[in-house]
PDB file of C-alpha atoms in Angstrom:
ATOM      1  CA  MET M 216     -17.053   9.462  -4.415  1.00 96.00           C
ATOM      2  CA  ARG M 217     -13.754   9.235  -6.237  1.00 98.00           C
ATOM      3  CA  LEU M 218     -10.873   6.757  -6.431  1.00 98.00           C
ATOM      4  CA  THR M 219      -7.615   8.216  -7.767  1.00 98.00           C
ATOM      5  CA  SER M 220      -4.358   6.372  -8.458  1.00 98.00           C
ATOM      6  CA  LEU M 221      -0.934   7.925  -7.848  1.00 98.00           C
ATOM      7  CA  HIS M 222       2.157   6.405  -9.495  1.00 98.00           C
ATOM      8  CA  CYS M 223       5.007   7.121  -7.074  1.00 98.00           C
ATOM      9  CA  GLY M 224       8.175   5.799  -8.703  1.00 98.00           C
ATOM     10  CA  THR M 225       9.388   2.230  -9.165  1.00 97.00           C
ATOM     11  CA  ILE M 226      11.536  -0.409  -7.555  1.00 96.00           C
ATOM     12  CA  THR M 227      13.658  -3.043  -9.249  1.00 94.00           C
ATOM     13  CA  SER M 228      13.291  -6.194  -7.198  1.00 88.00           C
ATOM     14  CA  THR M 229      15.289  -9.423  -7.199  1.00 85.00           C
ATOM     15  CA  MET M 230      13.523 -10.744  -4.112  1.00 76.00           C
ATOM     16  CA  GLY M 231      11.235 -13.153  -5.947  1.00 66.00           C
ATOM     17  CA  ASP M 232      11.589 -16.843  -6.717  1.00 65.00           C
ATOM     18  CA  PRO M 233      13.344 -17.086  -9.147  1.00 66.00           C
ATOM     19  CA  PRO M 234      15.267 -13.858  -8.414  1.00 72.00           C
ATOM     20  CA  ASP M 235      14.860 -12.361 -11.879  1.00 75.00           C
ATOM     21  CA  PRO M 236      14.852  -8.538 -11.858  1.00 83.00           C
ATOM     22  CA  LEU M 237      11.337  -7.105 -11.862  1.00 84.00           C
ATOM     23  CA  GLN M 238      10.608  -3.421 -12.269  1.00 91.00           C
ATOM     24  CA  LEU M 239       7.536  -2.749 -10.177  1.00 95.00           C
ATOM     25  CA  PRO M 240       5.462   0.427  -9.932  1.00 97.00           C
ATOM     26  CA  ILE M 241       4.875   1.967  -6.521  1.00 98.00           C
ATOM     27  CA  MET M 242       1.225   2.957  -6.237  1.00 98.00           C
ATOM     28  CA  ALA M 243      -0.758   4.987  -3.739  1.00 98.00           C
ATOM     29  CA  PHE M 244      -4.455   5.800  -3.910  1.00 98.00           C
ATOM     30  CA  VAL M 245      -6.831   8.525  -2.761  1.00 98.00           C
ATOM     31  CA  ILE M 246     -10.352   7.527  -1.754  1.00 98.00           C
ATOM     32  CA  GLU M 247     -12.695  10.487  -1.367  1.00 98.00           C
ATOM     33  CA  THR M 248     -15.960   9.550   0.296  1.00 96.00           C
ATOM     34  CA  GLY M 249     -18.433  10.996   2.786  1.00 94.00           C
ATOM     35  CA  GLY M 250     -16.337  14.057   3.537  1.00 95.00           C
ATOM     36  CA  GLU M 251     -13.204  11.971   4.133  1.00 98.00           C
ATOM     37  CA  VAL M 252     -10.063  12.013   2.014  1.00 98.00           C
ATOM     38  CA  VAL M 253      -8.241   8.746   2.605  1.00 98.00           C
ATOM     39  CA  LEU M 254      -4.720   8.009   1.425  1.00 98.00           C
ATOM     40  CA  PHE M 255      -4.020   4.303   0.948  1.00 98.00           C
ATOM     41  CA  ASP M 256      -0.247   3.774   1.139  1.00 98.00           C
ATOM     42  CA  THR M 257       2.343   6.552   1.067  1.00 98.00           C
ATOM     43  CA  GLY M 258       5.093   5.213  -1.206  1.00 98.00           C
ATOM     44  CA  MET M 259       8.802   5.785  -0.616  1.00 98.00           C
ATOM     45  CA  HIS M 260      10.583   8.382   1.489  1.00 98.00           C
ATOM     46  CA  PRO M 261      12.325  11.081  -0.612  1.00 98.00           C
ATOM     47  CA  HIS M 262      15.686  10.139   0.945  1.00 97.00           C
ATOM     48  CA  VAL M 263      15.812   7.155  -1.421  1.00 97.00           C
ATOM     49  CA  ARG M 264      16.139   9.553  -4.353  1.00 97.00           C
ATOM     50  CA  THR M 265      19.718  10.463  -3.404  1.00 96.00           C
ATOM     51  CA  HIS M 266      20.792   8.160  -0.529  1.00 96.00           C
ATOM     52  CA  PRO M 267      18.915   4.867  -0.942  1.00 96.00           C
ATOM     53  CA  ILE M 268      21.476   2.618   0.766  1.00 95.00           C
ATOM     54  CA  ASP M 269      21.944   5.009   3.691  1.00 95.00           C
ATOM     55  CA  TYR M 270      18.171   5.107   4.209  1.00 96.00           C
ATOM     56  CA  TRP M 271      17.031   1.564   3.367  1.00 95.00           C
ATOM     57  CA  GLY M 272      20.255  -0.302   4.111  1.00 93.00           C
ATOM     58  CA  ARG M 273      21.919  -2.957   1.975  1.00 92.00           C
ATOM     59  CA  ILE M 274      18.565  -4.085   0.569  1.00 92.00           C
ATOM     60  CA  ALA M 275      18.691  -1.019  -1.725  1.00 94.00           C
ATOM     61  CA  LYS M 276      22.016  -2.033  -3.249  1.00 91.00           C
ATOM     62  CA  ARG M 277      20.716  -4.921  -5.348  1.00 85.00           C
ATOM     63  CA  ARG M 278      17.632  -6.656  -3.952  1.00 88.00           C
ATOM     64  CA  LEU M 279      15.245  -3.704  -3.890  1.00 93.00           C
ATOM     65  CA  VAL M 280      16.562  -0.735  -5.851  1.00 96.00           C
ATOM     66  CA  PRO M 281      14.325   2.360  -5.686  1.00 97.00           C
ATOM     67  CA  ASP M 282      13.796   4.942  -8.409  1.00 97.00           C
ATOM     68  CA  LEU M 283      11.903   8.017  -7.227  1.00 98.00           C
ATOM     69  CA  PRO M 284      12.139  10.840  -9.784  1.00 97.00           C
ATOM     70  CA  GLU M 285      11.557  14.452  -8.799  1.00 97.00           C
ATOM     71  CA  GLY M 286       7.836  15.086  -8.616  1.00 98.00           C
ATOM     72  CA  ALA M 287       6.912  11.414  -8.191  1.00 98.00           C
ATOM     73  CA  ASP M 288       6.689  11.272  -4.382  1.00 98.00           C
ATOM     74  CA  VAL M 289       3.237  10.940  -2.904  1.00 98.00           C
ATOM     75  CA  VAL M 290       2.931  14.579  -1.797  1.00 98.00           C
ATOM     76  CA  SER M 291       3.789  15.788  -5.306  1.00 98.00           C
ATOM     77  CA  ARG M 292       1.348  13.333  -6.888  1.00 98.00           C
ATOM     78  CA  LEU M 293      -1.362  14.455  -4.482  1.00 98.00           C
ATOM     79  CA  ALA M 294      -0.798  18.035  -5.636  1.00 98.00           C
ATOM     80  CA  GLU M 295      -1.251  16.933  -9.251  1.00 98.00           C
ATOM     81  CA  ALA M 296      -4.567  15.394  -8.236  1.00 98.00           C
ATOM     82  CA  GLY M 297      -5.676  18.595  -6.500  1.00 98.00           C
ATOM     83  CA  TYR M 298      -4.986  17.675  -2.867  1.00 98.00           C
ATOM     84  CA  GLY M 299      -2.559  18.929  -0.260  1.00 97.00           C
ATOM     85  CA  PRO M 300      -1.354  16.987   2.805  1.00 97.00           C
ATOM     86  CA  GLN M 301      -3.736  19.080   4.895  1.00 97.00           C
ATOM     87  CA  ASP M 302      -6.676  17.692   2.886  1.00 98.00           C
ATOM     88  CA  VAL M 303      -5.912  14.081   3.813  1.00 98.00           C
ATOM     89  CA  THR M 304      -8.059  13.157   6.791  1.00 98.00           C
ATOM     90  CA  VAL M 305      -6.959   9.518   7.137  1.00 98.00           C
ATOM     91  CA  VAL M 306      -3.826   7.571   6.156  1.00 98.00           C
ATOM     92  CA  ILE M 307      -3.949   3.788   6.039  1.00 98.00           C
ATOM     93  CA  ASN M 308      -1.347   1.337   4.768  1.00 98.00           C
ATOM     94  CA  SER M 309      -1.665  -2.068   3.194  1.00 98.00           C
ATOM     95  CA  HIS M 310       1.380  -2.845   5.363  1.00 98.00           C
ATOM     96  CA  LEU M 311       4.381  -1.015   6.769  1.00 98.00           C
ATOM     97  CA  HIS M 312       7.121  -1.941   4.301  1.00 98.00           C
ATOM     98  CA  ASN M 313       9.372   0.864   3.079  1.00 97.00           C
ATOM     99  CA  ASP M 314       7.673   1.220  -0.328  1.00 97.00           C
ATOM    100  CA  HIS M 315       4.190   1.467   1.197  1.00 98.00           C
ATOM    101  CA  ALA M 316       4.612   3.541   4.380  1.00 98.00           C
ATOM    102  CA  GLY M 317       7.626   5.670   3.486  1.00 98.00           C
ATOM    103  CA  MET M 318       5.882   9.035   3.813  1.00 98.00           C
ATOM    104  CA  ASN M 319       3.490   8.471   6.710  1.00 97.00           C
ATOM    105  CA  ARG M 320       5.344  11.186   8.639  1.00 95.00           C
ATOM    106  CA  PHE M 321       4.450  13.777   5.992  1.00 97.00           C
ATOM    107  CA  PHE M 322       0.824  13.822   7.202  1.00 97.00           C
ATOM    108  CA  PRO M 323       1.064  15.130  10.771  1.00 94.00           C
ATOM    109  CA  HIS M 324      -2.501  16.436  10.807  1.00 94.00           C
ATOM    110  CA  SER M 325      -4.100  13.239   9.486  1.00 97.00           C
ATOM    111  CA  ARG M 326      -5.365  10.250  11.415  1.00 97.00           C
ATOM    112  CA  ILE M 327      -2.713   7.580  10.856  1.00 97.00           C
ATOM    113  CA  VAL M 328      -4.661   4.350  11.255  1.00 97.00           C
ATOM    114  CA  VAL M 329      -2.510   1.226  11.627  1.00 97.00           C
ATOM    115  CA  ARG M 330      -3.488  -2.388  12.061  1.00 98.00           C
ATOM    116  CA  ARG M 331      -2.203  -3.533  15.441  1.00 98.00           C
ATOM    117  CA  ARG M 332      -0.801  -6.902  14.385  1.00 98.00           C
ATOM    118  CA  GLU M 333       1.124  -5.262  11.544  1.00 98.00           C
ATOM    119  CA  TRP M 334       2.610  -2.719  13.931  1.00 98.00           C
ATOM    120  CA  ASP M 335       3.540  -5.359  16.506  1.00 98.00           C
ATOM    121  CA  TYR M 336       5.442  -7.302  13.846  1.00 98.00           C
ATOM    122  CA  ALA M 337       7.026  -4.280  12.132  1.00 98.00           C
ATOM    123  CA  ILE M 338       8.539  -2.819  15.310  1.00 97.00           C
ATOM    124  CA  THR M 339      10.386  -6.097  15.963  1.00 97.00           C
ATOM    125  CA  GLN M 340      11.927  -5.918  12.463  1.00 96.00           C
ATOM    126  CA  MET M 341      12.537  -2.205  11.898  1.00 95.00           C
ATOM    127  CA  ASP M 342      16.150  -2.185  13.113  1.00 86.00           C
ATOM    128  CA  ALA M 343      17.112  -5.315  11.190  1.00 89.00           C
ATOM    129  CA  ASP M 344      19.138  -4.628   8.067  1.00 84.00           C
ATOM    130  CA  SER M 345      17.232  -5.469   4.870  1.00 85.00           C
ATOM    131  CA  SER M 346      13.994  -6.214   6.715  1.00 92.00           C
ATOM    132  CA  GLY M 347      12.014  -3.757   4.593  1.00 94.00           C
ATOM    133  CA  PHE M 348      10.761  -1.960   7.716  1.00 97.00           C
ATOM    134  CA  VAL M 349      12.398   1.435   8.283  1.00 97.00           C
ATOM    135  CA  ARG M 350      11.991   3.006  11.709  1.00 96.00           C
ATOM    136  CA  ASN M 351      11.882   6.580  10.413  1.00 96.00           C
ATOM    137  CA  ASP M 352       9.045   5.792   7.994  1.00 97.00           C
ATOM    138  CA  PHE M 353       6.362   5.089  10.567  1.00 96.00           C
ATOM    139  CA  PHE M 354       7.631   4.858  14.165  1.00 96.00           C
ATOM    140  CA  ASP M 355       7.307   7.828  16.510  1.00 90.00           C
ATOM    141  CA  GLU M 356       7.303   6.948  20.178  1.00 87.00           C
ATOM    142  CA  GLY M 357       5.908  10.350  21.094  1.00 87.00           C
ATOM    143  CA  ALA M 358       3.043  10.239  18.600  1.00 88.00           C
ATOM    144  CA  PRO M 359       1.823   6.664  18.121  1.00 91.00           C
ATOM    145  CA  PRO M 360      -0.763   5.969  15.423  1.00 96.00           C
ATOM    146  CA  GLU M 361      -4.391   5.114  15.964  1.00 97.00           C
ATOM    147  CA  PHE M 362      -4.585   1.332  16.201  1.00 97.00           C
ATOM    148  CA  ILE M 363      -7.313  -0.887  14.797  1.00 98.00           C
ATOM    149  CA  GLU M 364      -7.619  -4.646  14.820  1.00 97.00           C
ATOM    150  CA  TYR M 365     -10.017  -7.085  13.223  1.00 98.00           C
ATOM    151  CA  ASP M 366     -10.054 -10.662  11.979  1.00 97.00           C
ATOM    152  CA  ASP M 367     -11.984 -10.522   8.705  1.00 98.00           C
ATOM    153  CA  GLU M 368     -13.101  -7.052   7.631  1.00 98.00           C
ATOM    154  CA  CYS M 369     -13.169  -3.552   9.084  1.00 98.00           C
ATOM    155  CA  ASP M 370     -15.796  -1.100   7.837  1.00 98.00           C
ATOM    156  CA  LEU M 371     -13.703   2.008   8.421  1.00 97.00           C
ATOM    157  CA  PHE M 372     -16.520   4.566   8.545  1.00 97.00           C
ATOM    158  CA  GLY M 373     -19.495   2.280   9.172  1.00 97.00           C
ATOM    159  CA  THR M 374     -21.013   3.073   5.780  1.00 97.00           C
ATOM    160  CA  GLY M 375     -19.744   0.176   3.654  1.00 97.00           C
ATOM    161  CA  ASP M 376     -17.976   2.635   1.329  1.00 97.00           C
ATOM    162  CA  LEU M 377     -14.470   1.692   2.483  1.00 98.00           C
ATOM    163  CA  VAL M 378     -13.866  -1.716   3.993  1.00 98.00           C
ATOM    164  CA  LEU M 379     -10.447  -3.045   4.959  1.00 98.00           C
ATOM    165  CA  VAL M 380     -10.040  -6.732   4.146  1.00 98.00           C
ATOM    166  CA  SER M 381      -7.586  -8.963   5.982  1.00 98.00           C
ATOM    167  CA  THR M 382      -5.123 -10.454   3.464  1.00 98.00           C
ATOM    168  CA  PRO M 383      -2.130 -11.649   5.524  1.00 98.00           C
ATOM    169  CA  GLY M 384       0.782 -13.707   4.299  1.00 98.00           C
ATOM    170  CA  HIS M 385       3.141 -11.160   2.802  1.00 97.00           C
ATOM    171  CA  THR M 386       3.242  -9.700   6.314  1.00 98.00           C
ATOM    172  CA  PRO M 387       1.169 -10.775   9.341  1.00 98.00           C
ATOM    173  CA  GLY M 388      -1.054  -7.695   9.287  1.00 98.00           C
ATOM    174  CA  HIS M 389      -1.343  -7.106   5.563  1.00 98.00           C
ATOM    175  CA  GLN M 390      -4.689  -5.709   4.434  1.00 98.00           C
ATOM    176  CA  SER M 391      -6.404  -4.790   1.190  1.00 98.00           C
ATOM    177  CA  ALA M 392      -9.038  -2.104   0.672  1.00 98.00           C
ATOM    178  CA  LYS M 393     -12.507  -2.602  -0.806  1.00 98.00           C
ATOM    179  CA  ILE M 394     -14.223   0.537  -2.121  1.00 98.00           C
ATOM    180  CA  ARG M 395     -17.932   0.389  -2.959  1.00 98.00           C
ATOM    181  CA  PHE M 396     -19.600   3.140  -4.957  1.00 97.00           C
ATOM    182  CA  GLY M 397     -23.287   4.044  -4.898  1.00 96.00           C
ATOM    183  CA  SER M 398     -23.924   2.221  -8.172  1.00 97.00           C
ATOM    184  CA  GLY M 399     -22.561  -0.978  -6.640  1.00 96.00           C
ATOM    185  CA  SER M 400     -19.275  -0.741  -8.554  1.00 98.00           C
ATOM    186  CA  THR M 401     -16.629  -2.251  -6.273  1.00 98.00           C
ATOM    187  CA  HIS M 402     -12.857  -1.840  -6.465  1.00 98.00           C
ATOM    188  CA  VAL M 403     -10.207  -3.710  -4.457  1.00 98.00           C
ATOM    189  CA  LEU M 404      -6.667  -2.424  -3.840  1.00 98.00           C
ATOM    190  CA  THR M 405      -4.428  -5.415  -3.173  1.00 98.00           C
ATOM    191  CA  GLY M 406      -1.266  -3.928  -1.692  1.00 97.00           C
ATOM    192  CA  ASP M 407       1.307  -6.745  -1.845  1.00 97.00           C
ATOM    193  CA  ALA M 408      -1.121  -9.653  -1.541  1.00 98.00           C
ATOM    194  CA  VAL M 409       0.017 -10.414  -5.110  1.00 97.00           C
ATOM    195  CA  TYR M 410       2.611  -8.769  -7.338  1.00 94.00           C
ATOM    196  CA  ALA M 411       0.823  -9.265 -10.684  1.00 95.00           C
ATOM    197  CA  TYR M 412      -2.788  -9.734 -11.742  1.00 97.00           C
ATOM    198  CA  ASP M 413      -2.087 -13.158 -13.279  1.00 96.00           C
ATOM    199  CA  ASP M 414      -0.895 -14.361  -9.880  1.00 96.00           C
ATOM    200  CA  ILE M 415      -4.513 -14.530  -8.731  1.00 98.00           C
ATOM    201  CA  ALA M 416      -5.506 -17.204 -11.250  1.00 97.00           C
ATOM    202  CA  LEU M 417      -2.181 -18.993 -10.717  1.00 97.00           C
ATOM    203  CA  ARG M 418      -2.567 -18.817  -6.919  1.00 97.00           C
ATOM    204  CA  ARG M 419       1.025 -17.616  -6.837  1.00 95.00           C
ATOM    205  CA  PRO M 420       1.929 -15.786  -3.620  1.00 95.00           C
ATOM    206  CA  PRO M 421       4.354 -12.855  -3.524  1.00 93.00           C
ATOM    207  CA  GLY M 422       8.051 -13.686  -3.541  1.00 88.00           C
ATOM    208  CA  VAL M 423       8.375 -12.476   0.055  1.00 91.00           C
ATOM    209  CA  THR M 424       6.025 -14.002   2.633  1.00 95.00           C
ATOM    210  CA  THR M 425       5.927 -14.497   6.380  1.00 97.00           C
ATOM    211  CA  ASP M 426       3.293 -17.227   5.972  1.00 98.00           C
ATOM    212  CA  ARG M 427       2.947 -18.861   2.561  1.00 97.00           C
ATOM    213  CA  GLU M 428      -0.273 -20.745   3.359  1.00 98.00           C
ATOM    214  CA  ALA M 429      -1.915 -17.563   4.621  1.00 98.00           C
ATOM    215  CA  ALA M 430      -0.746 -15.762   1.475  1.00 98.00           C
ATOM    216  CA  ILE M 431      -2.422 -18.360  -0.747  1.00 98.00           C
ATOM    217  CA  ALA M 432      -5.615 -18.125   1.314  1.00 98.00           C
ATOM    218  CA  SER M 433      -5.539 -14.349   0.814  1.00 98.00           C
ATOM    219  CA  ILE M 434      -5.257 -14.835  -2.947  1.00 98.00           C
ATOM    220  CA  ASP M 435      -8.297 -17.108  -2.795  1.00 98.00           C
ATOM    221  CA  ARG M 436     -10.101 -14.297  -1.042  1.00 98.00           C
ATOM    222  CA  LEU M 437      -9.211 -11.843  -3.797  1.00 98.00           C
ATOM    223  CA  ALA M 438     -10.458 -14.375  -6.358  1.00 98.00           C
ATOM    224  CA  ASP M 439     -13.764 -14.620  -4.469  1.00 98.00           C
ATOM    225  CA  LEU M 440     -14.124 -10.845  -4.435  1.00 98.00           C
ATOM    226  CA  GLU M 441     -13.493 -10.748  -8.169  1.00 98.00           C
ATOM    227  CA  ALA M 442     -16.026 -13.534  -8.746  1.00 98.00           C
ATOM    228  CA  ASP M 443     -18.548 -11.372  -6.859  1.00 98.00           C
ATOM    229  CA  GLY M 444     -17.956  -8.554  -9.354  1.00 98.00           C
ATOM    230  CA  ALA M 445     -15.166  -6.506  -7.805  1.00 98.00           C
ATOM    231  CA  ARG M 446     -12.521  -4.951 -10.027  1.00 98.00           C
ATOM    232  CA  ILE M 447      -9.097  -5.914  -8.670  1.00 98.00           C
ATOM    233  CA  HIS M 448      -6.261  -3.365  -8.805  1.00 98.00           C
ATOM    234  CA  VAL M 449      -2.907  -5.086  -8.258  1.00 98.00           C
ATOM    235  CA  CYS M 450      -0.655  -2.364  -6.927  1.00 97.00           C
ATOM    236  CA  HIS M 451       2.662  -3.701  -8.307  1.00 96.00           C
ATOM    237  CA  ASP M 452       1.351  -4.870 -11.692  1.00 96.00           C
ATOM    238  CA  ALA M 453       3.750  -3.220 -14.136  1.00 94.00           C
ATOM    239  CA  GLY M 454       1.799  -4.168 -17.248  1.00 94.00           C
ATOM    240  CA  HIS M 455      -1.369  -2.474 -16.042  1.00 95.00           C
ATOM    241  CA  TRP M 456      -0.035   0.778 -14.580  1.00 97.00           C
ATOM    242  CA  ALA M 457       2.304   1.411 -17.518  1.00 94.00           C
ATOM    243  CA  HIS M 458      -0.802   2.353 -19.506  1.00 93.00           C
ATOM    244  CA  VAL M 459      -2.261   4.687 -16.871  1.00 96.00           C
ATOM    245  CA  GLN M 460      -1.323   8.332 -16.362  1.00 97.00           C
ATOM    246  CA  PRO M 461       0.823   8.998 -13.257  1.00 98.00           C
ATOM    247  CA  THR M 462      -2.194  10.615 -11.620  1.00 98.00           C
ATOM    248  CA  ALA M 463      -5.526   9.235 -12.810  1.00 98.00           C
ATOM    249  CA  VAL M 464      -9.139   9.014 -11.690  1.00 98.00           C
ATOM    250  CA  VAL M 465      -9.881   5.287 -11.577  1.00 98.00           C
ATOM    251  CA  HIS M 466     -13.596   5.670 -10.881  1.00 98.00           C
ATOM    252  CA  GLU M 467     -15.891   8.497  -9.882  1.00 98.00           C
ATOM    253  CA  GLU M 468     -19.601   8.824  -9.138  1.00 96.00           C
ATOM    254  CA  PRO M 469     -21.761  11.659  -7.859  1.00 89.00           C
ATOM    255  CA  THR M 470     -22.751  11.474  -4.246  1.00 72.00           C
ATOM    256  CA  THR M 471     -26.263  10.145  -3.800  1.00 60.00           C
ATOM    257  CA  SER M 472     -28.587  11.904  -1.385  1.00 50.00           C
TER     258      SER M 472
END
C-alpha cells in the first residue's frame, strides 16, 4: 500500500472571512491498494494556465486566482510519481469544485465515482458565474459517472483500506478519505472540510460553506478521527505542503499476505 501526494499548483483566495489573500496549495493524492490505483481529487484544468477568466469566469479575476505552472497539472505529477492516466483505476473527488475536479475528464478509462448528493447540487450551480462549479470539468451527459451515496461512511472496496467519510458543510456532498494501512497507521485527507490544520482545534469552518453548522460538525468528526490516532492531512494547508516535495510518498507499507 502507498499514499502519494501531488502538489498541483496554487490558488490565491480572497473568499474567506476576513477576505485577506491566502495562497493555498492544490493537492491531489494517489492511493495504491489491493490492485487499485485511486486518484483523490484532480486539481485544476490546464486552461487556467493561460485563460483563467475565460474558463472559470469572473471568480478567477480576484477572488480565486489560479497559478498552474507547466508540469504541475495532475497528469504531469502522476508521471513524476510513476503513473500514467491509464494506471488510474478509480477517480474520486472530495467535492466537485474547480480546483478539485478540474481534470476528471482526463481519465476516460477510469471509474469516475461521484457522490450523488454532491452531483445533484453541483449540476444546479455549474452554469452560475463564480459558483466554483465548471460544467466542462465533470459533466458529460453522454458518459455520466458512477454514483454512490451514503450517510456516514462508504468502504469503497469492502476491505477497510479506503473509506470515504461524509464531511459536508463546504458543499452538501463533501467527503474526506480515510486510508488504513496494514500496521494500523491511518491517514485522513480532508479536502476542503478545513483550509488549515489549526482550524480543527479552533473549530473554524472554511470561508465558503453551504451549511455552517454541518461544516462545524464535520470538523468535530475530523477531531475525533485524530483523537483515535489518525494523521490528518489538510489539503490546503500552505504551511505544511511548502515543506514537502511536489511529488512525495506520504506513507508506504508492504502488502501483507
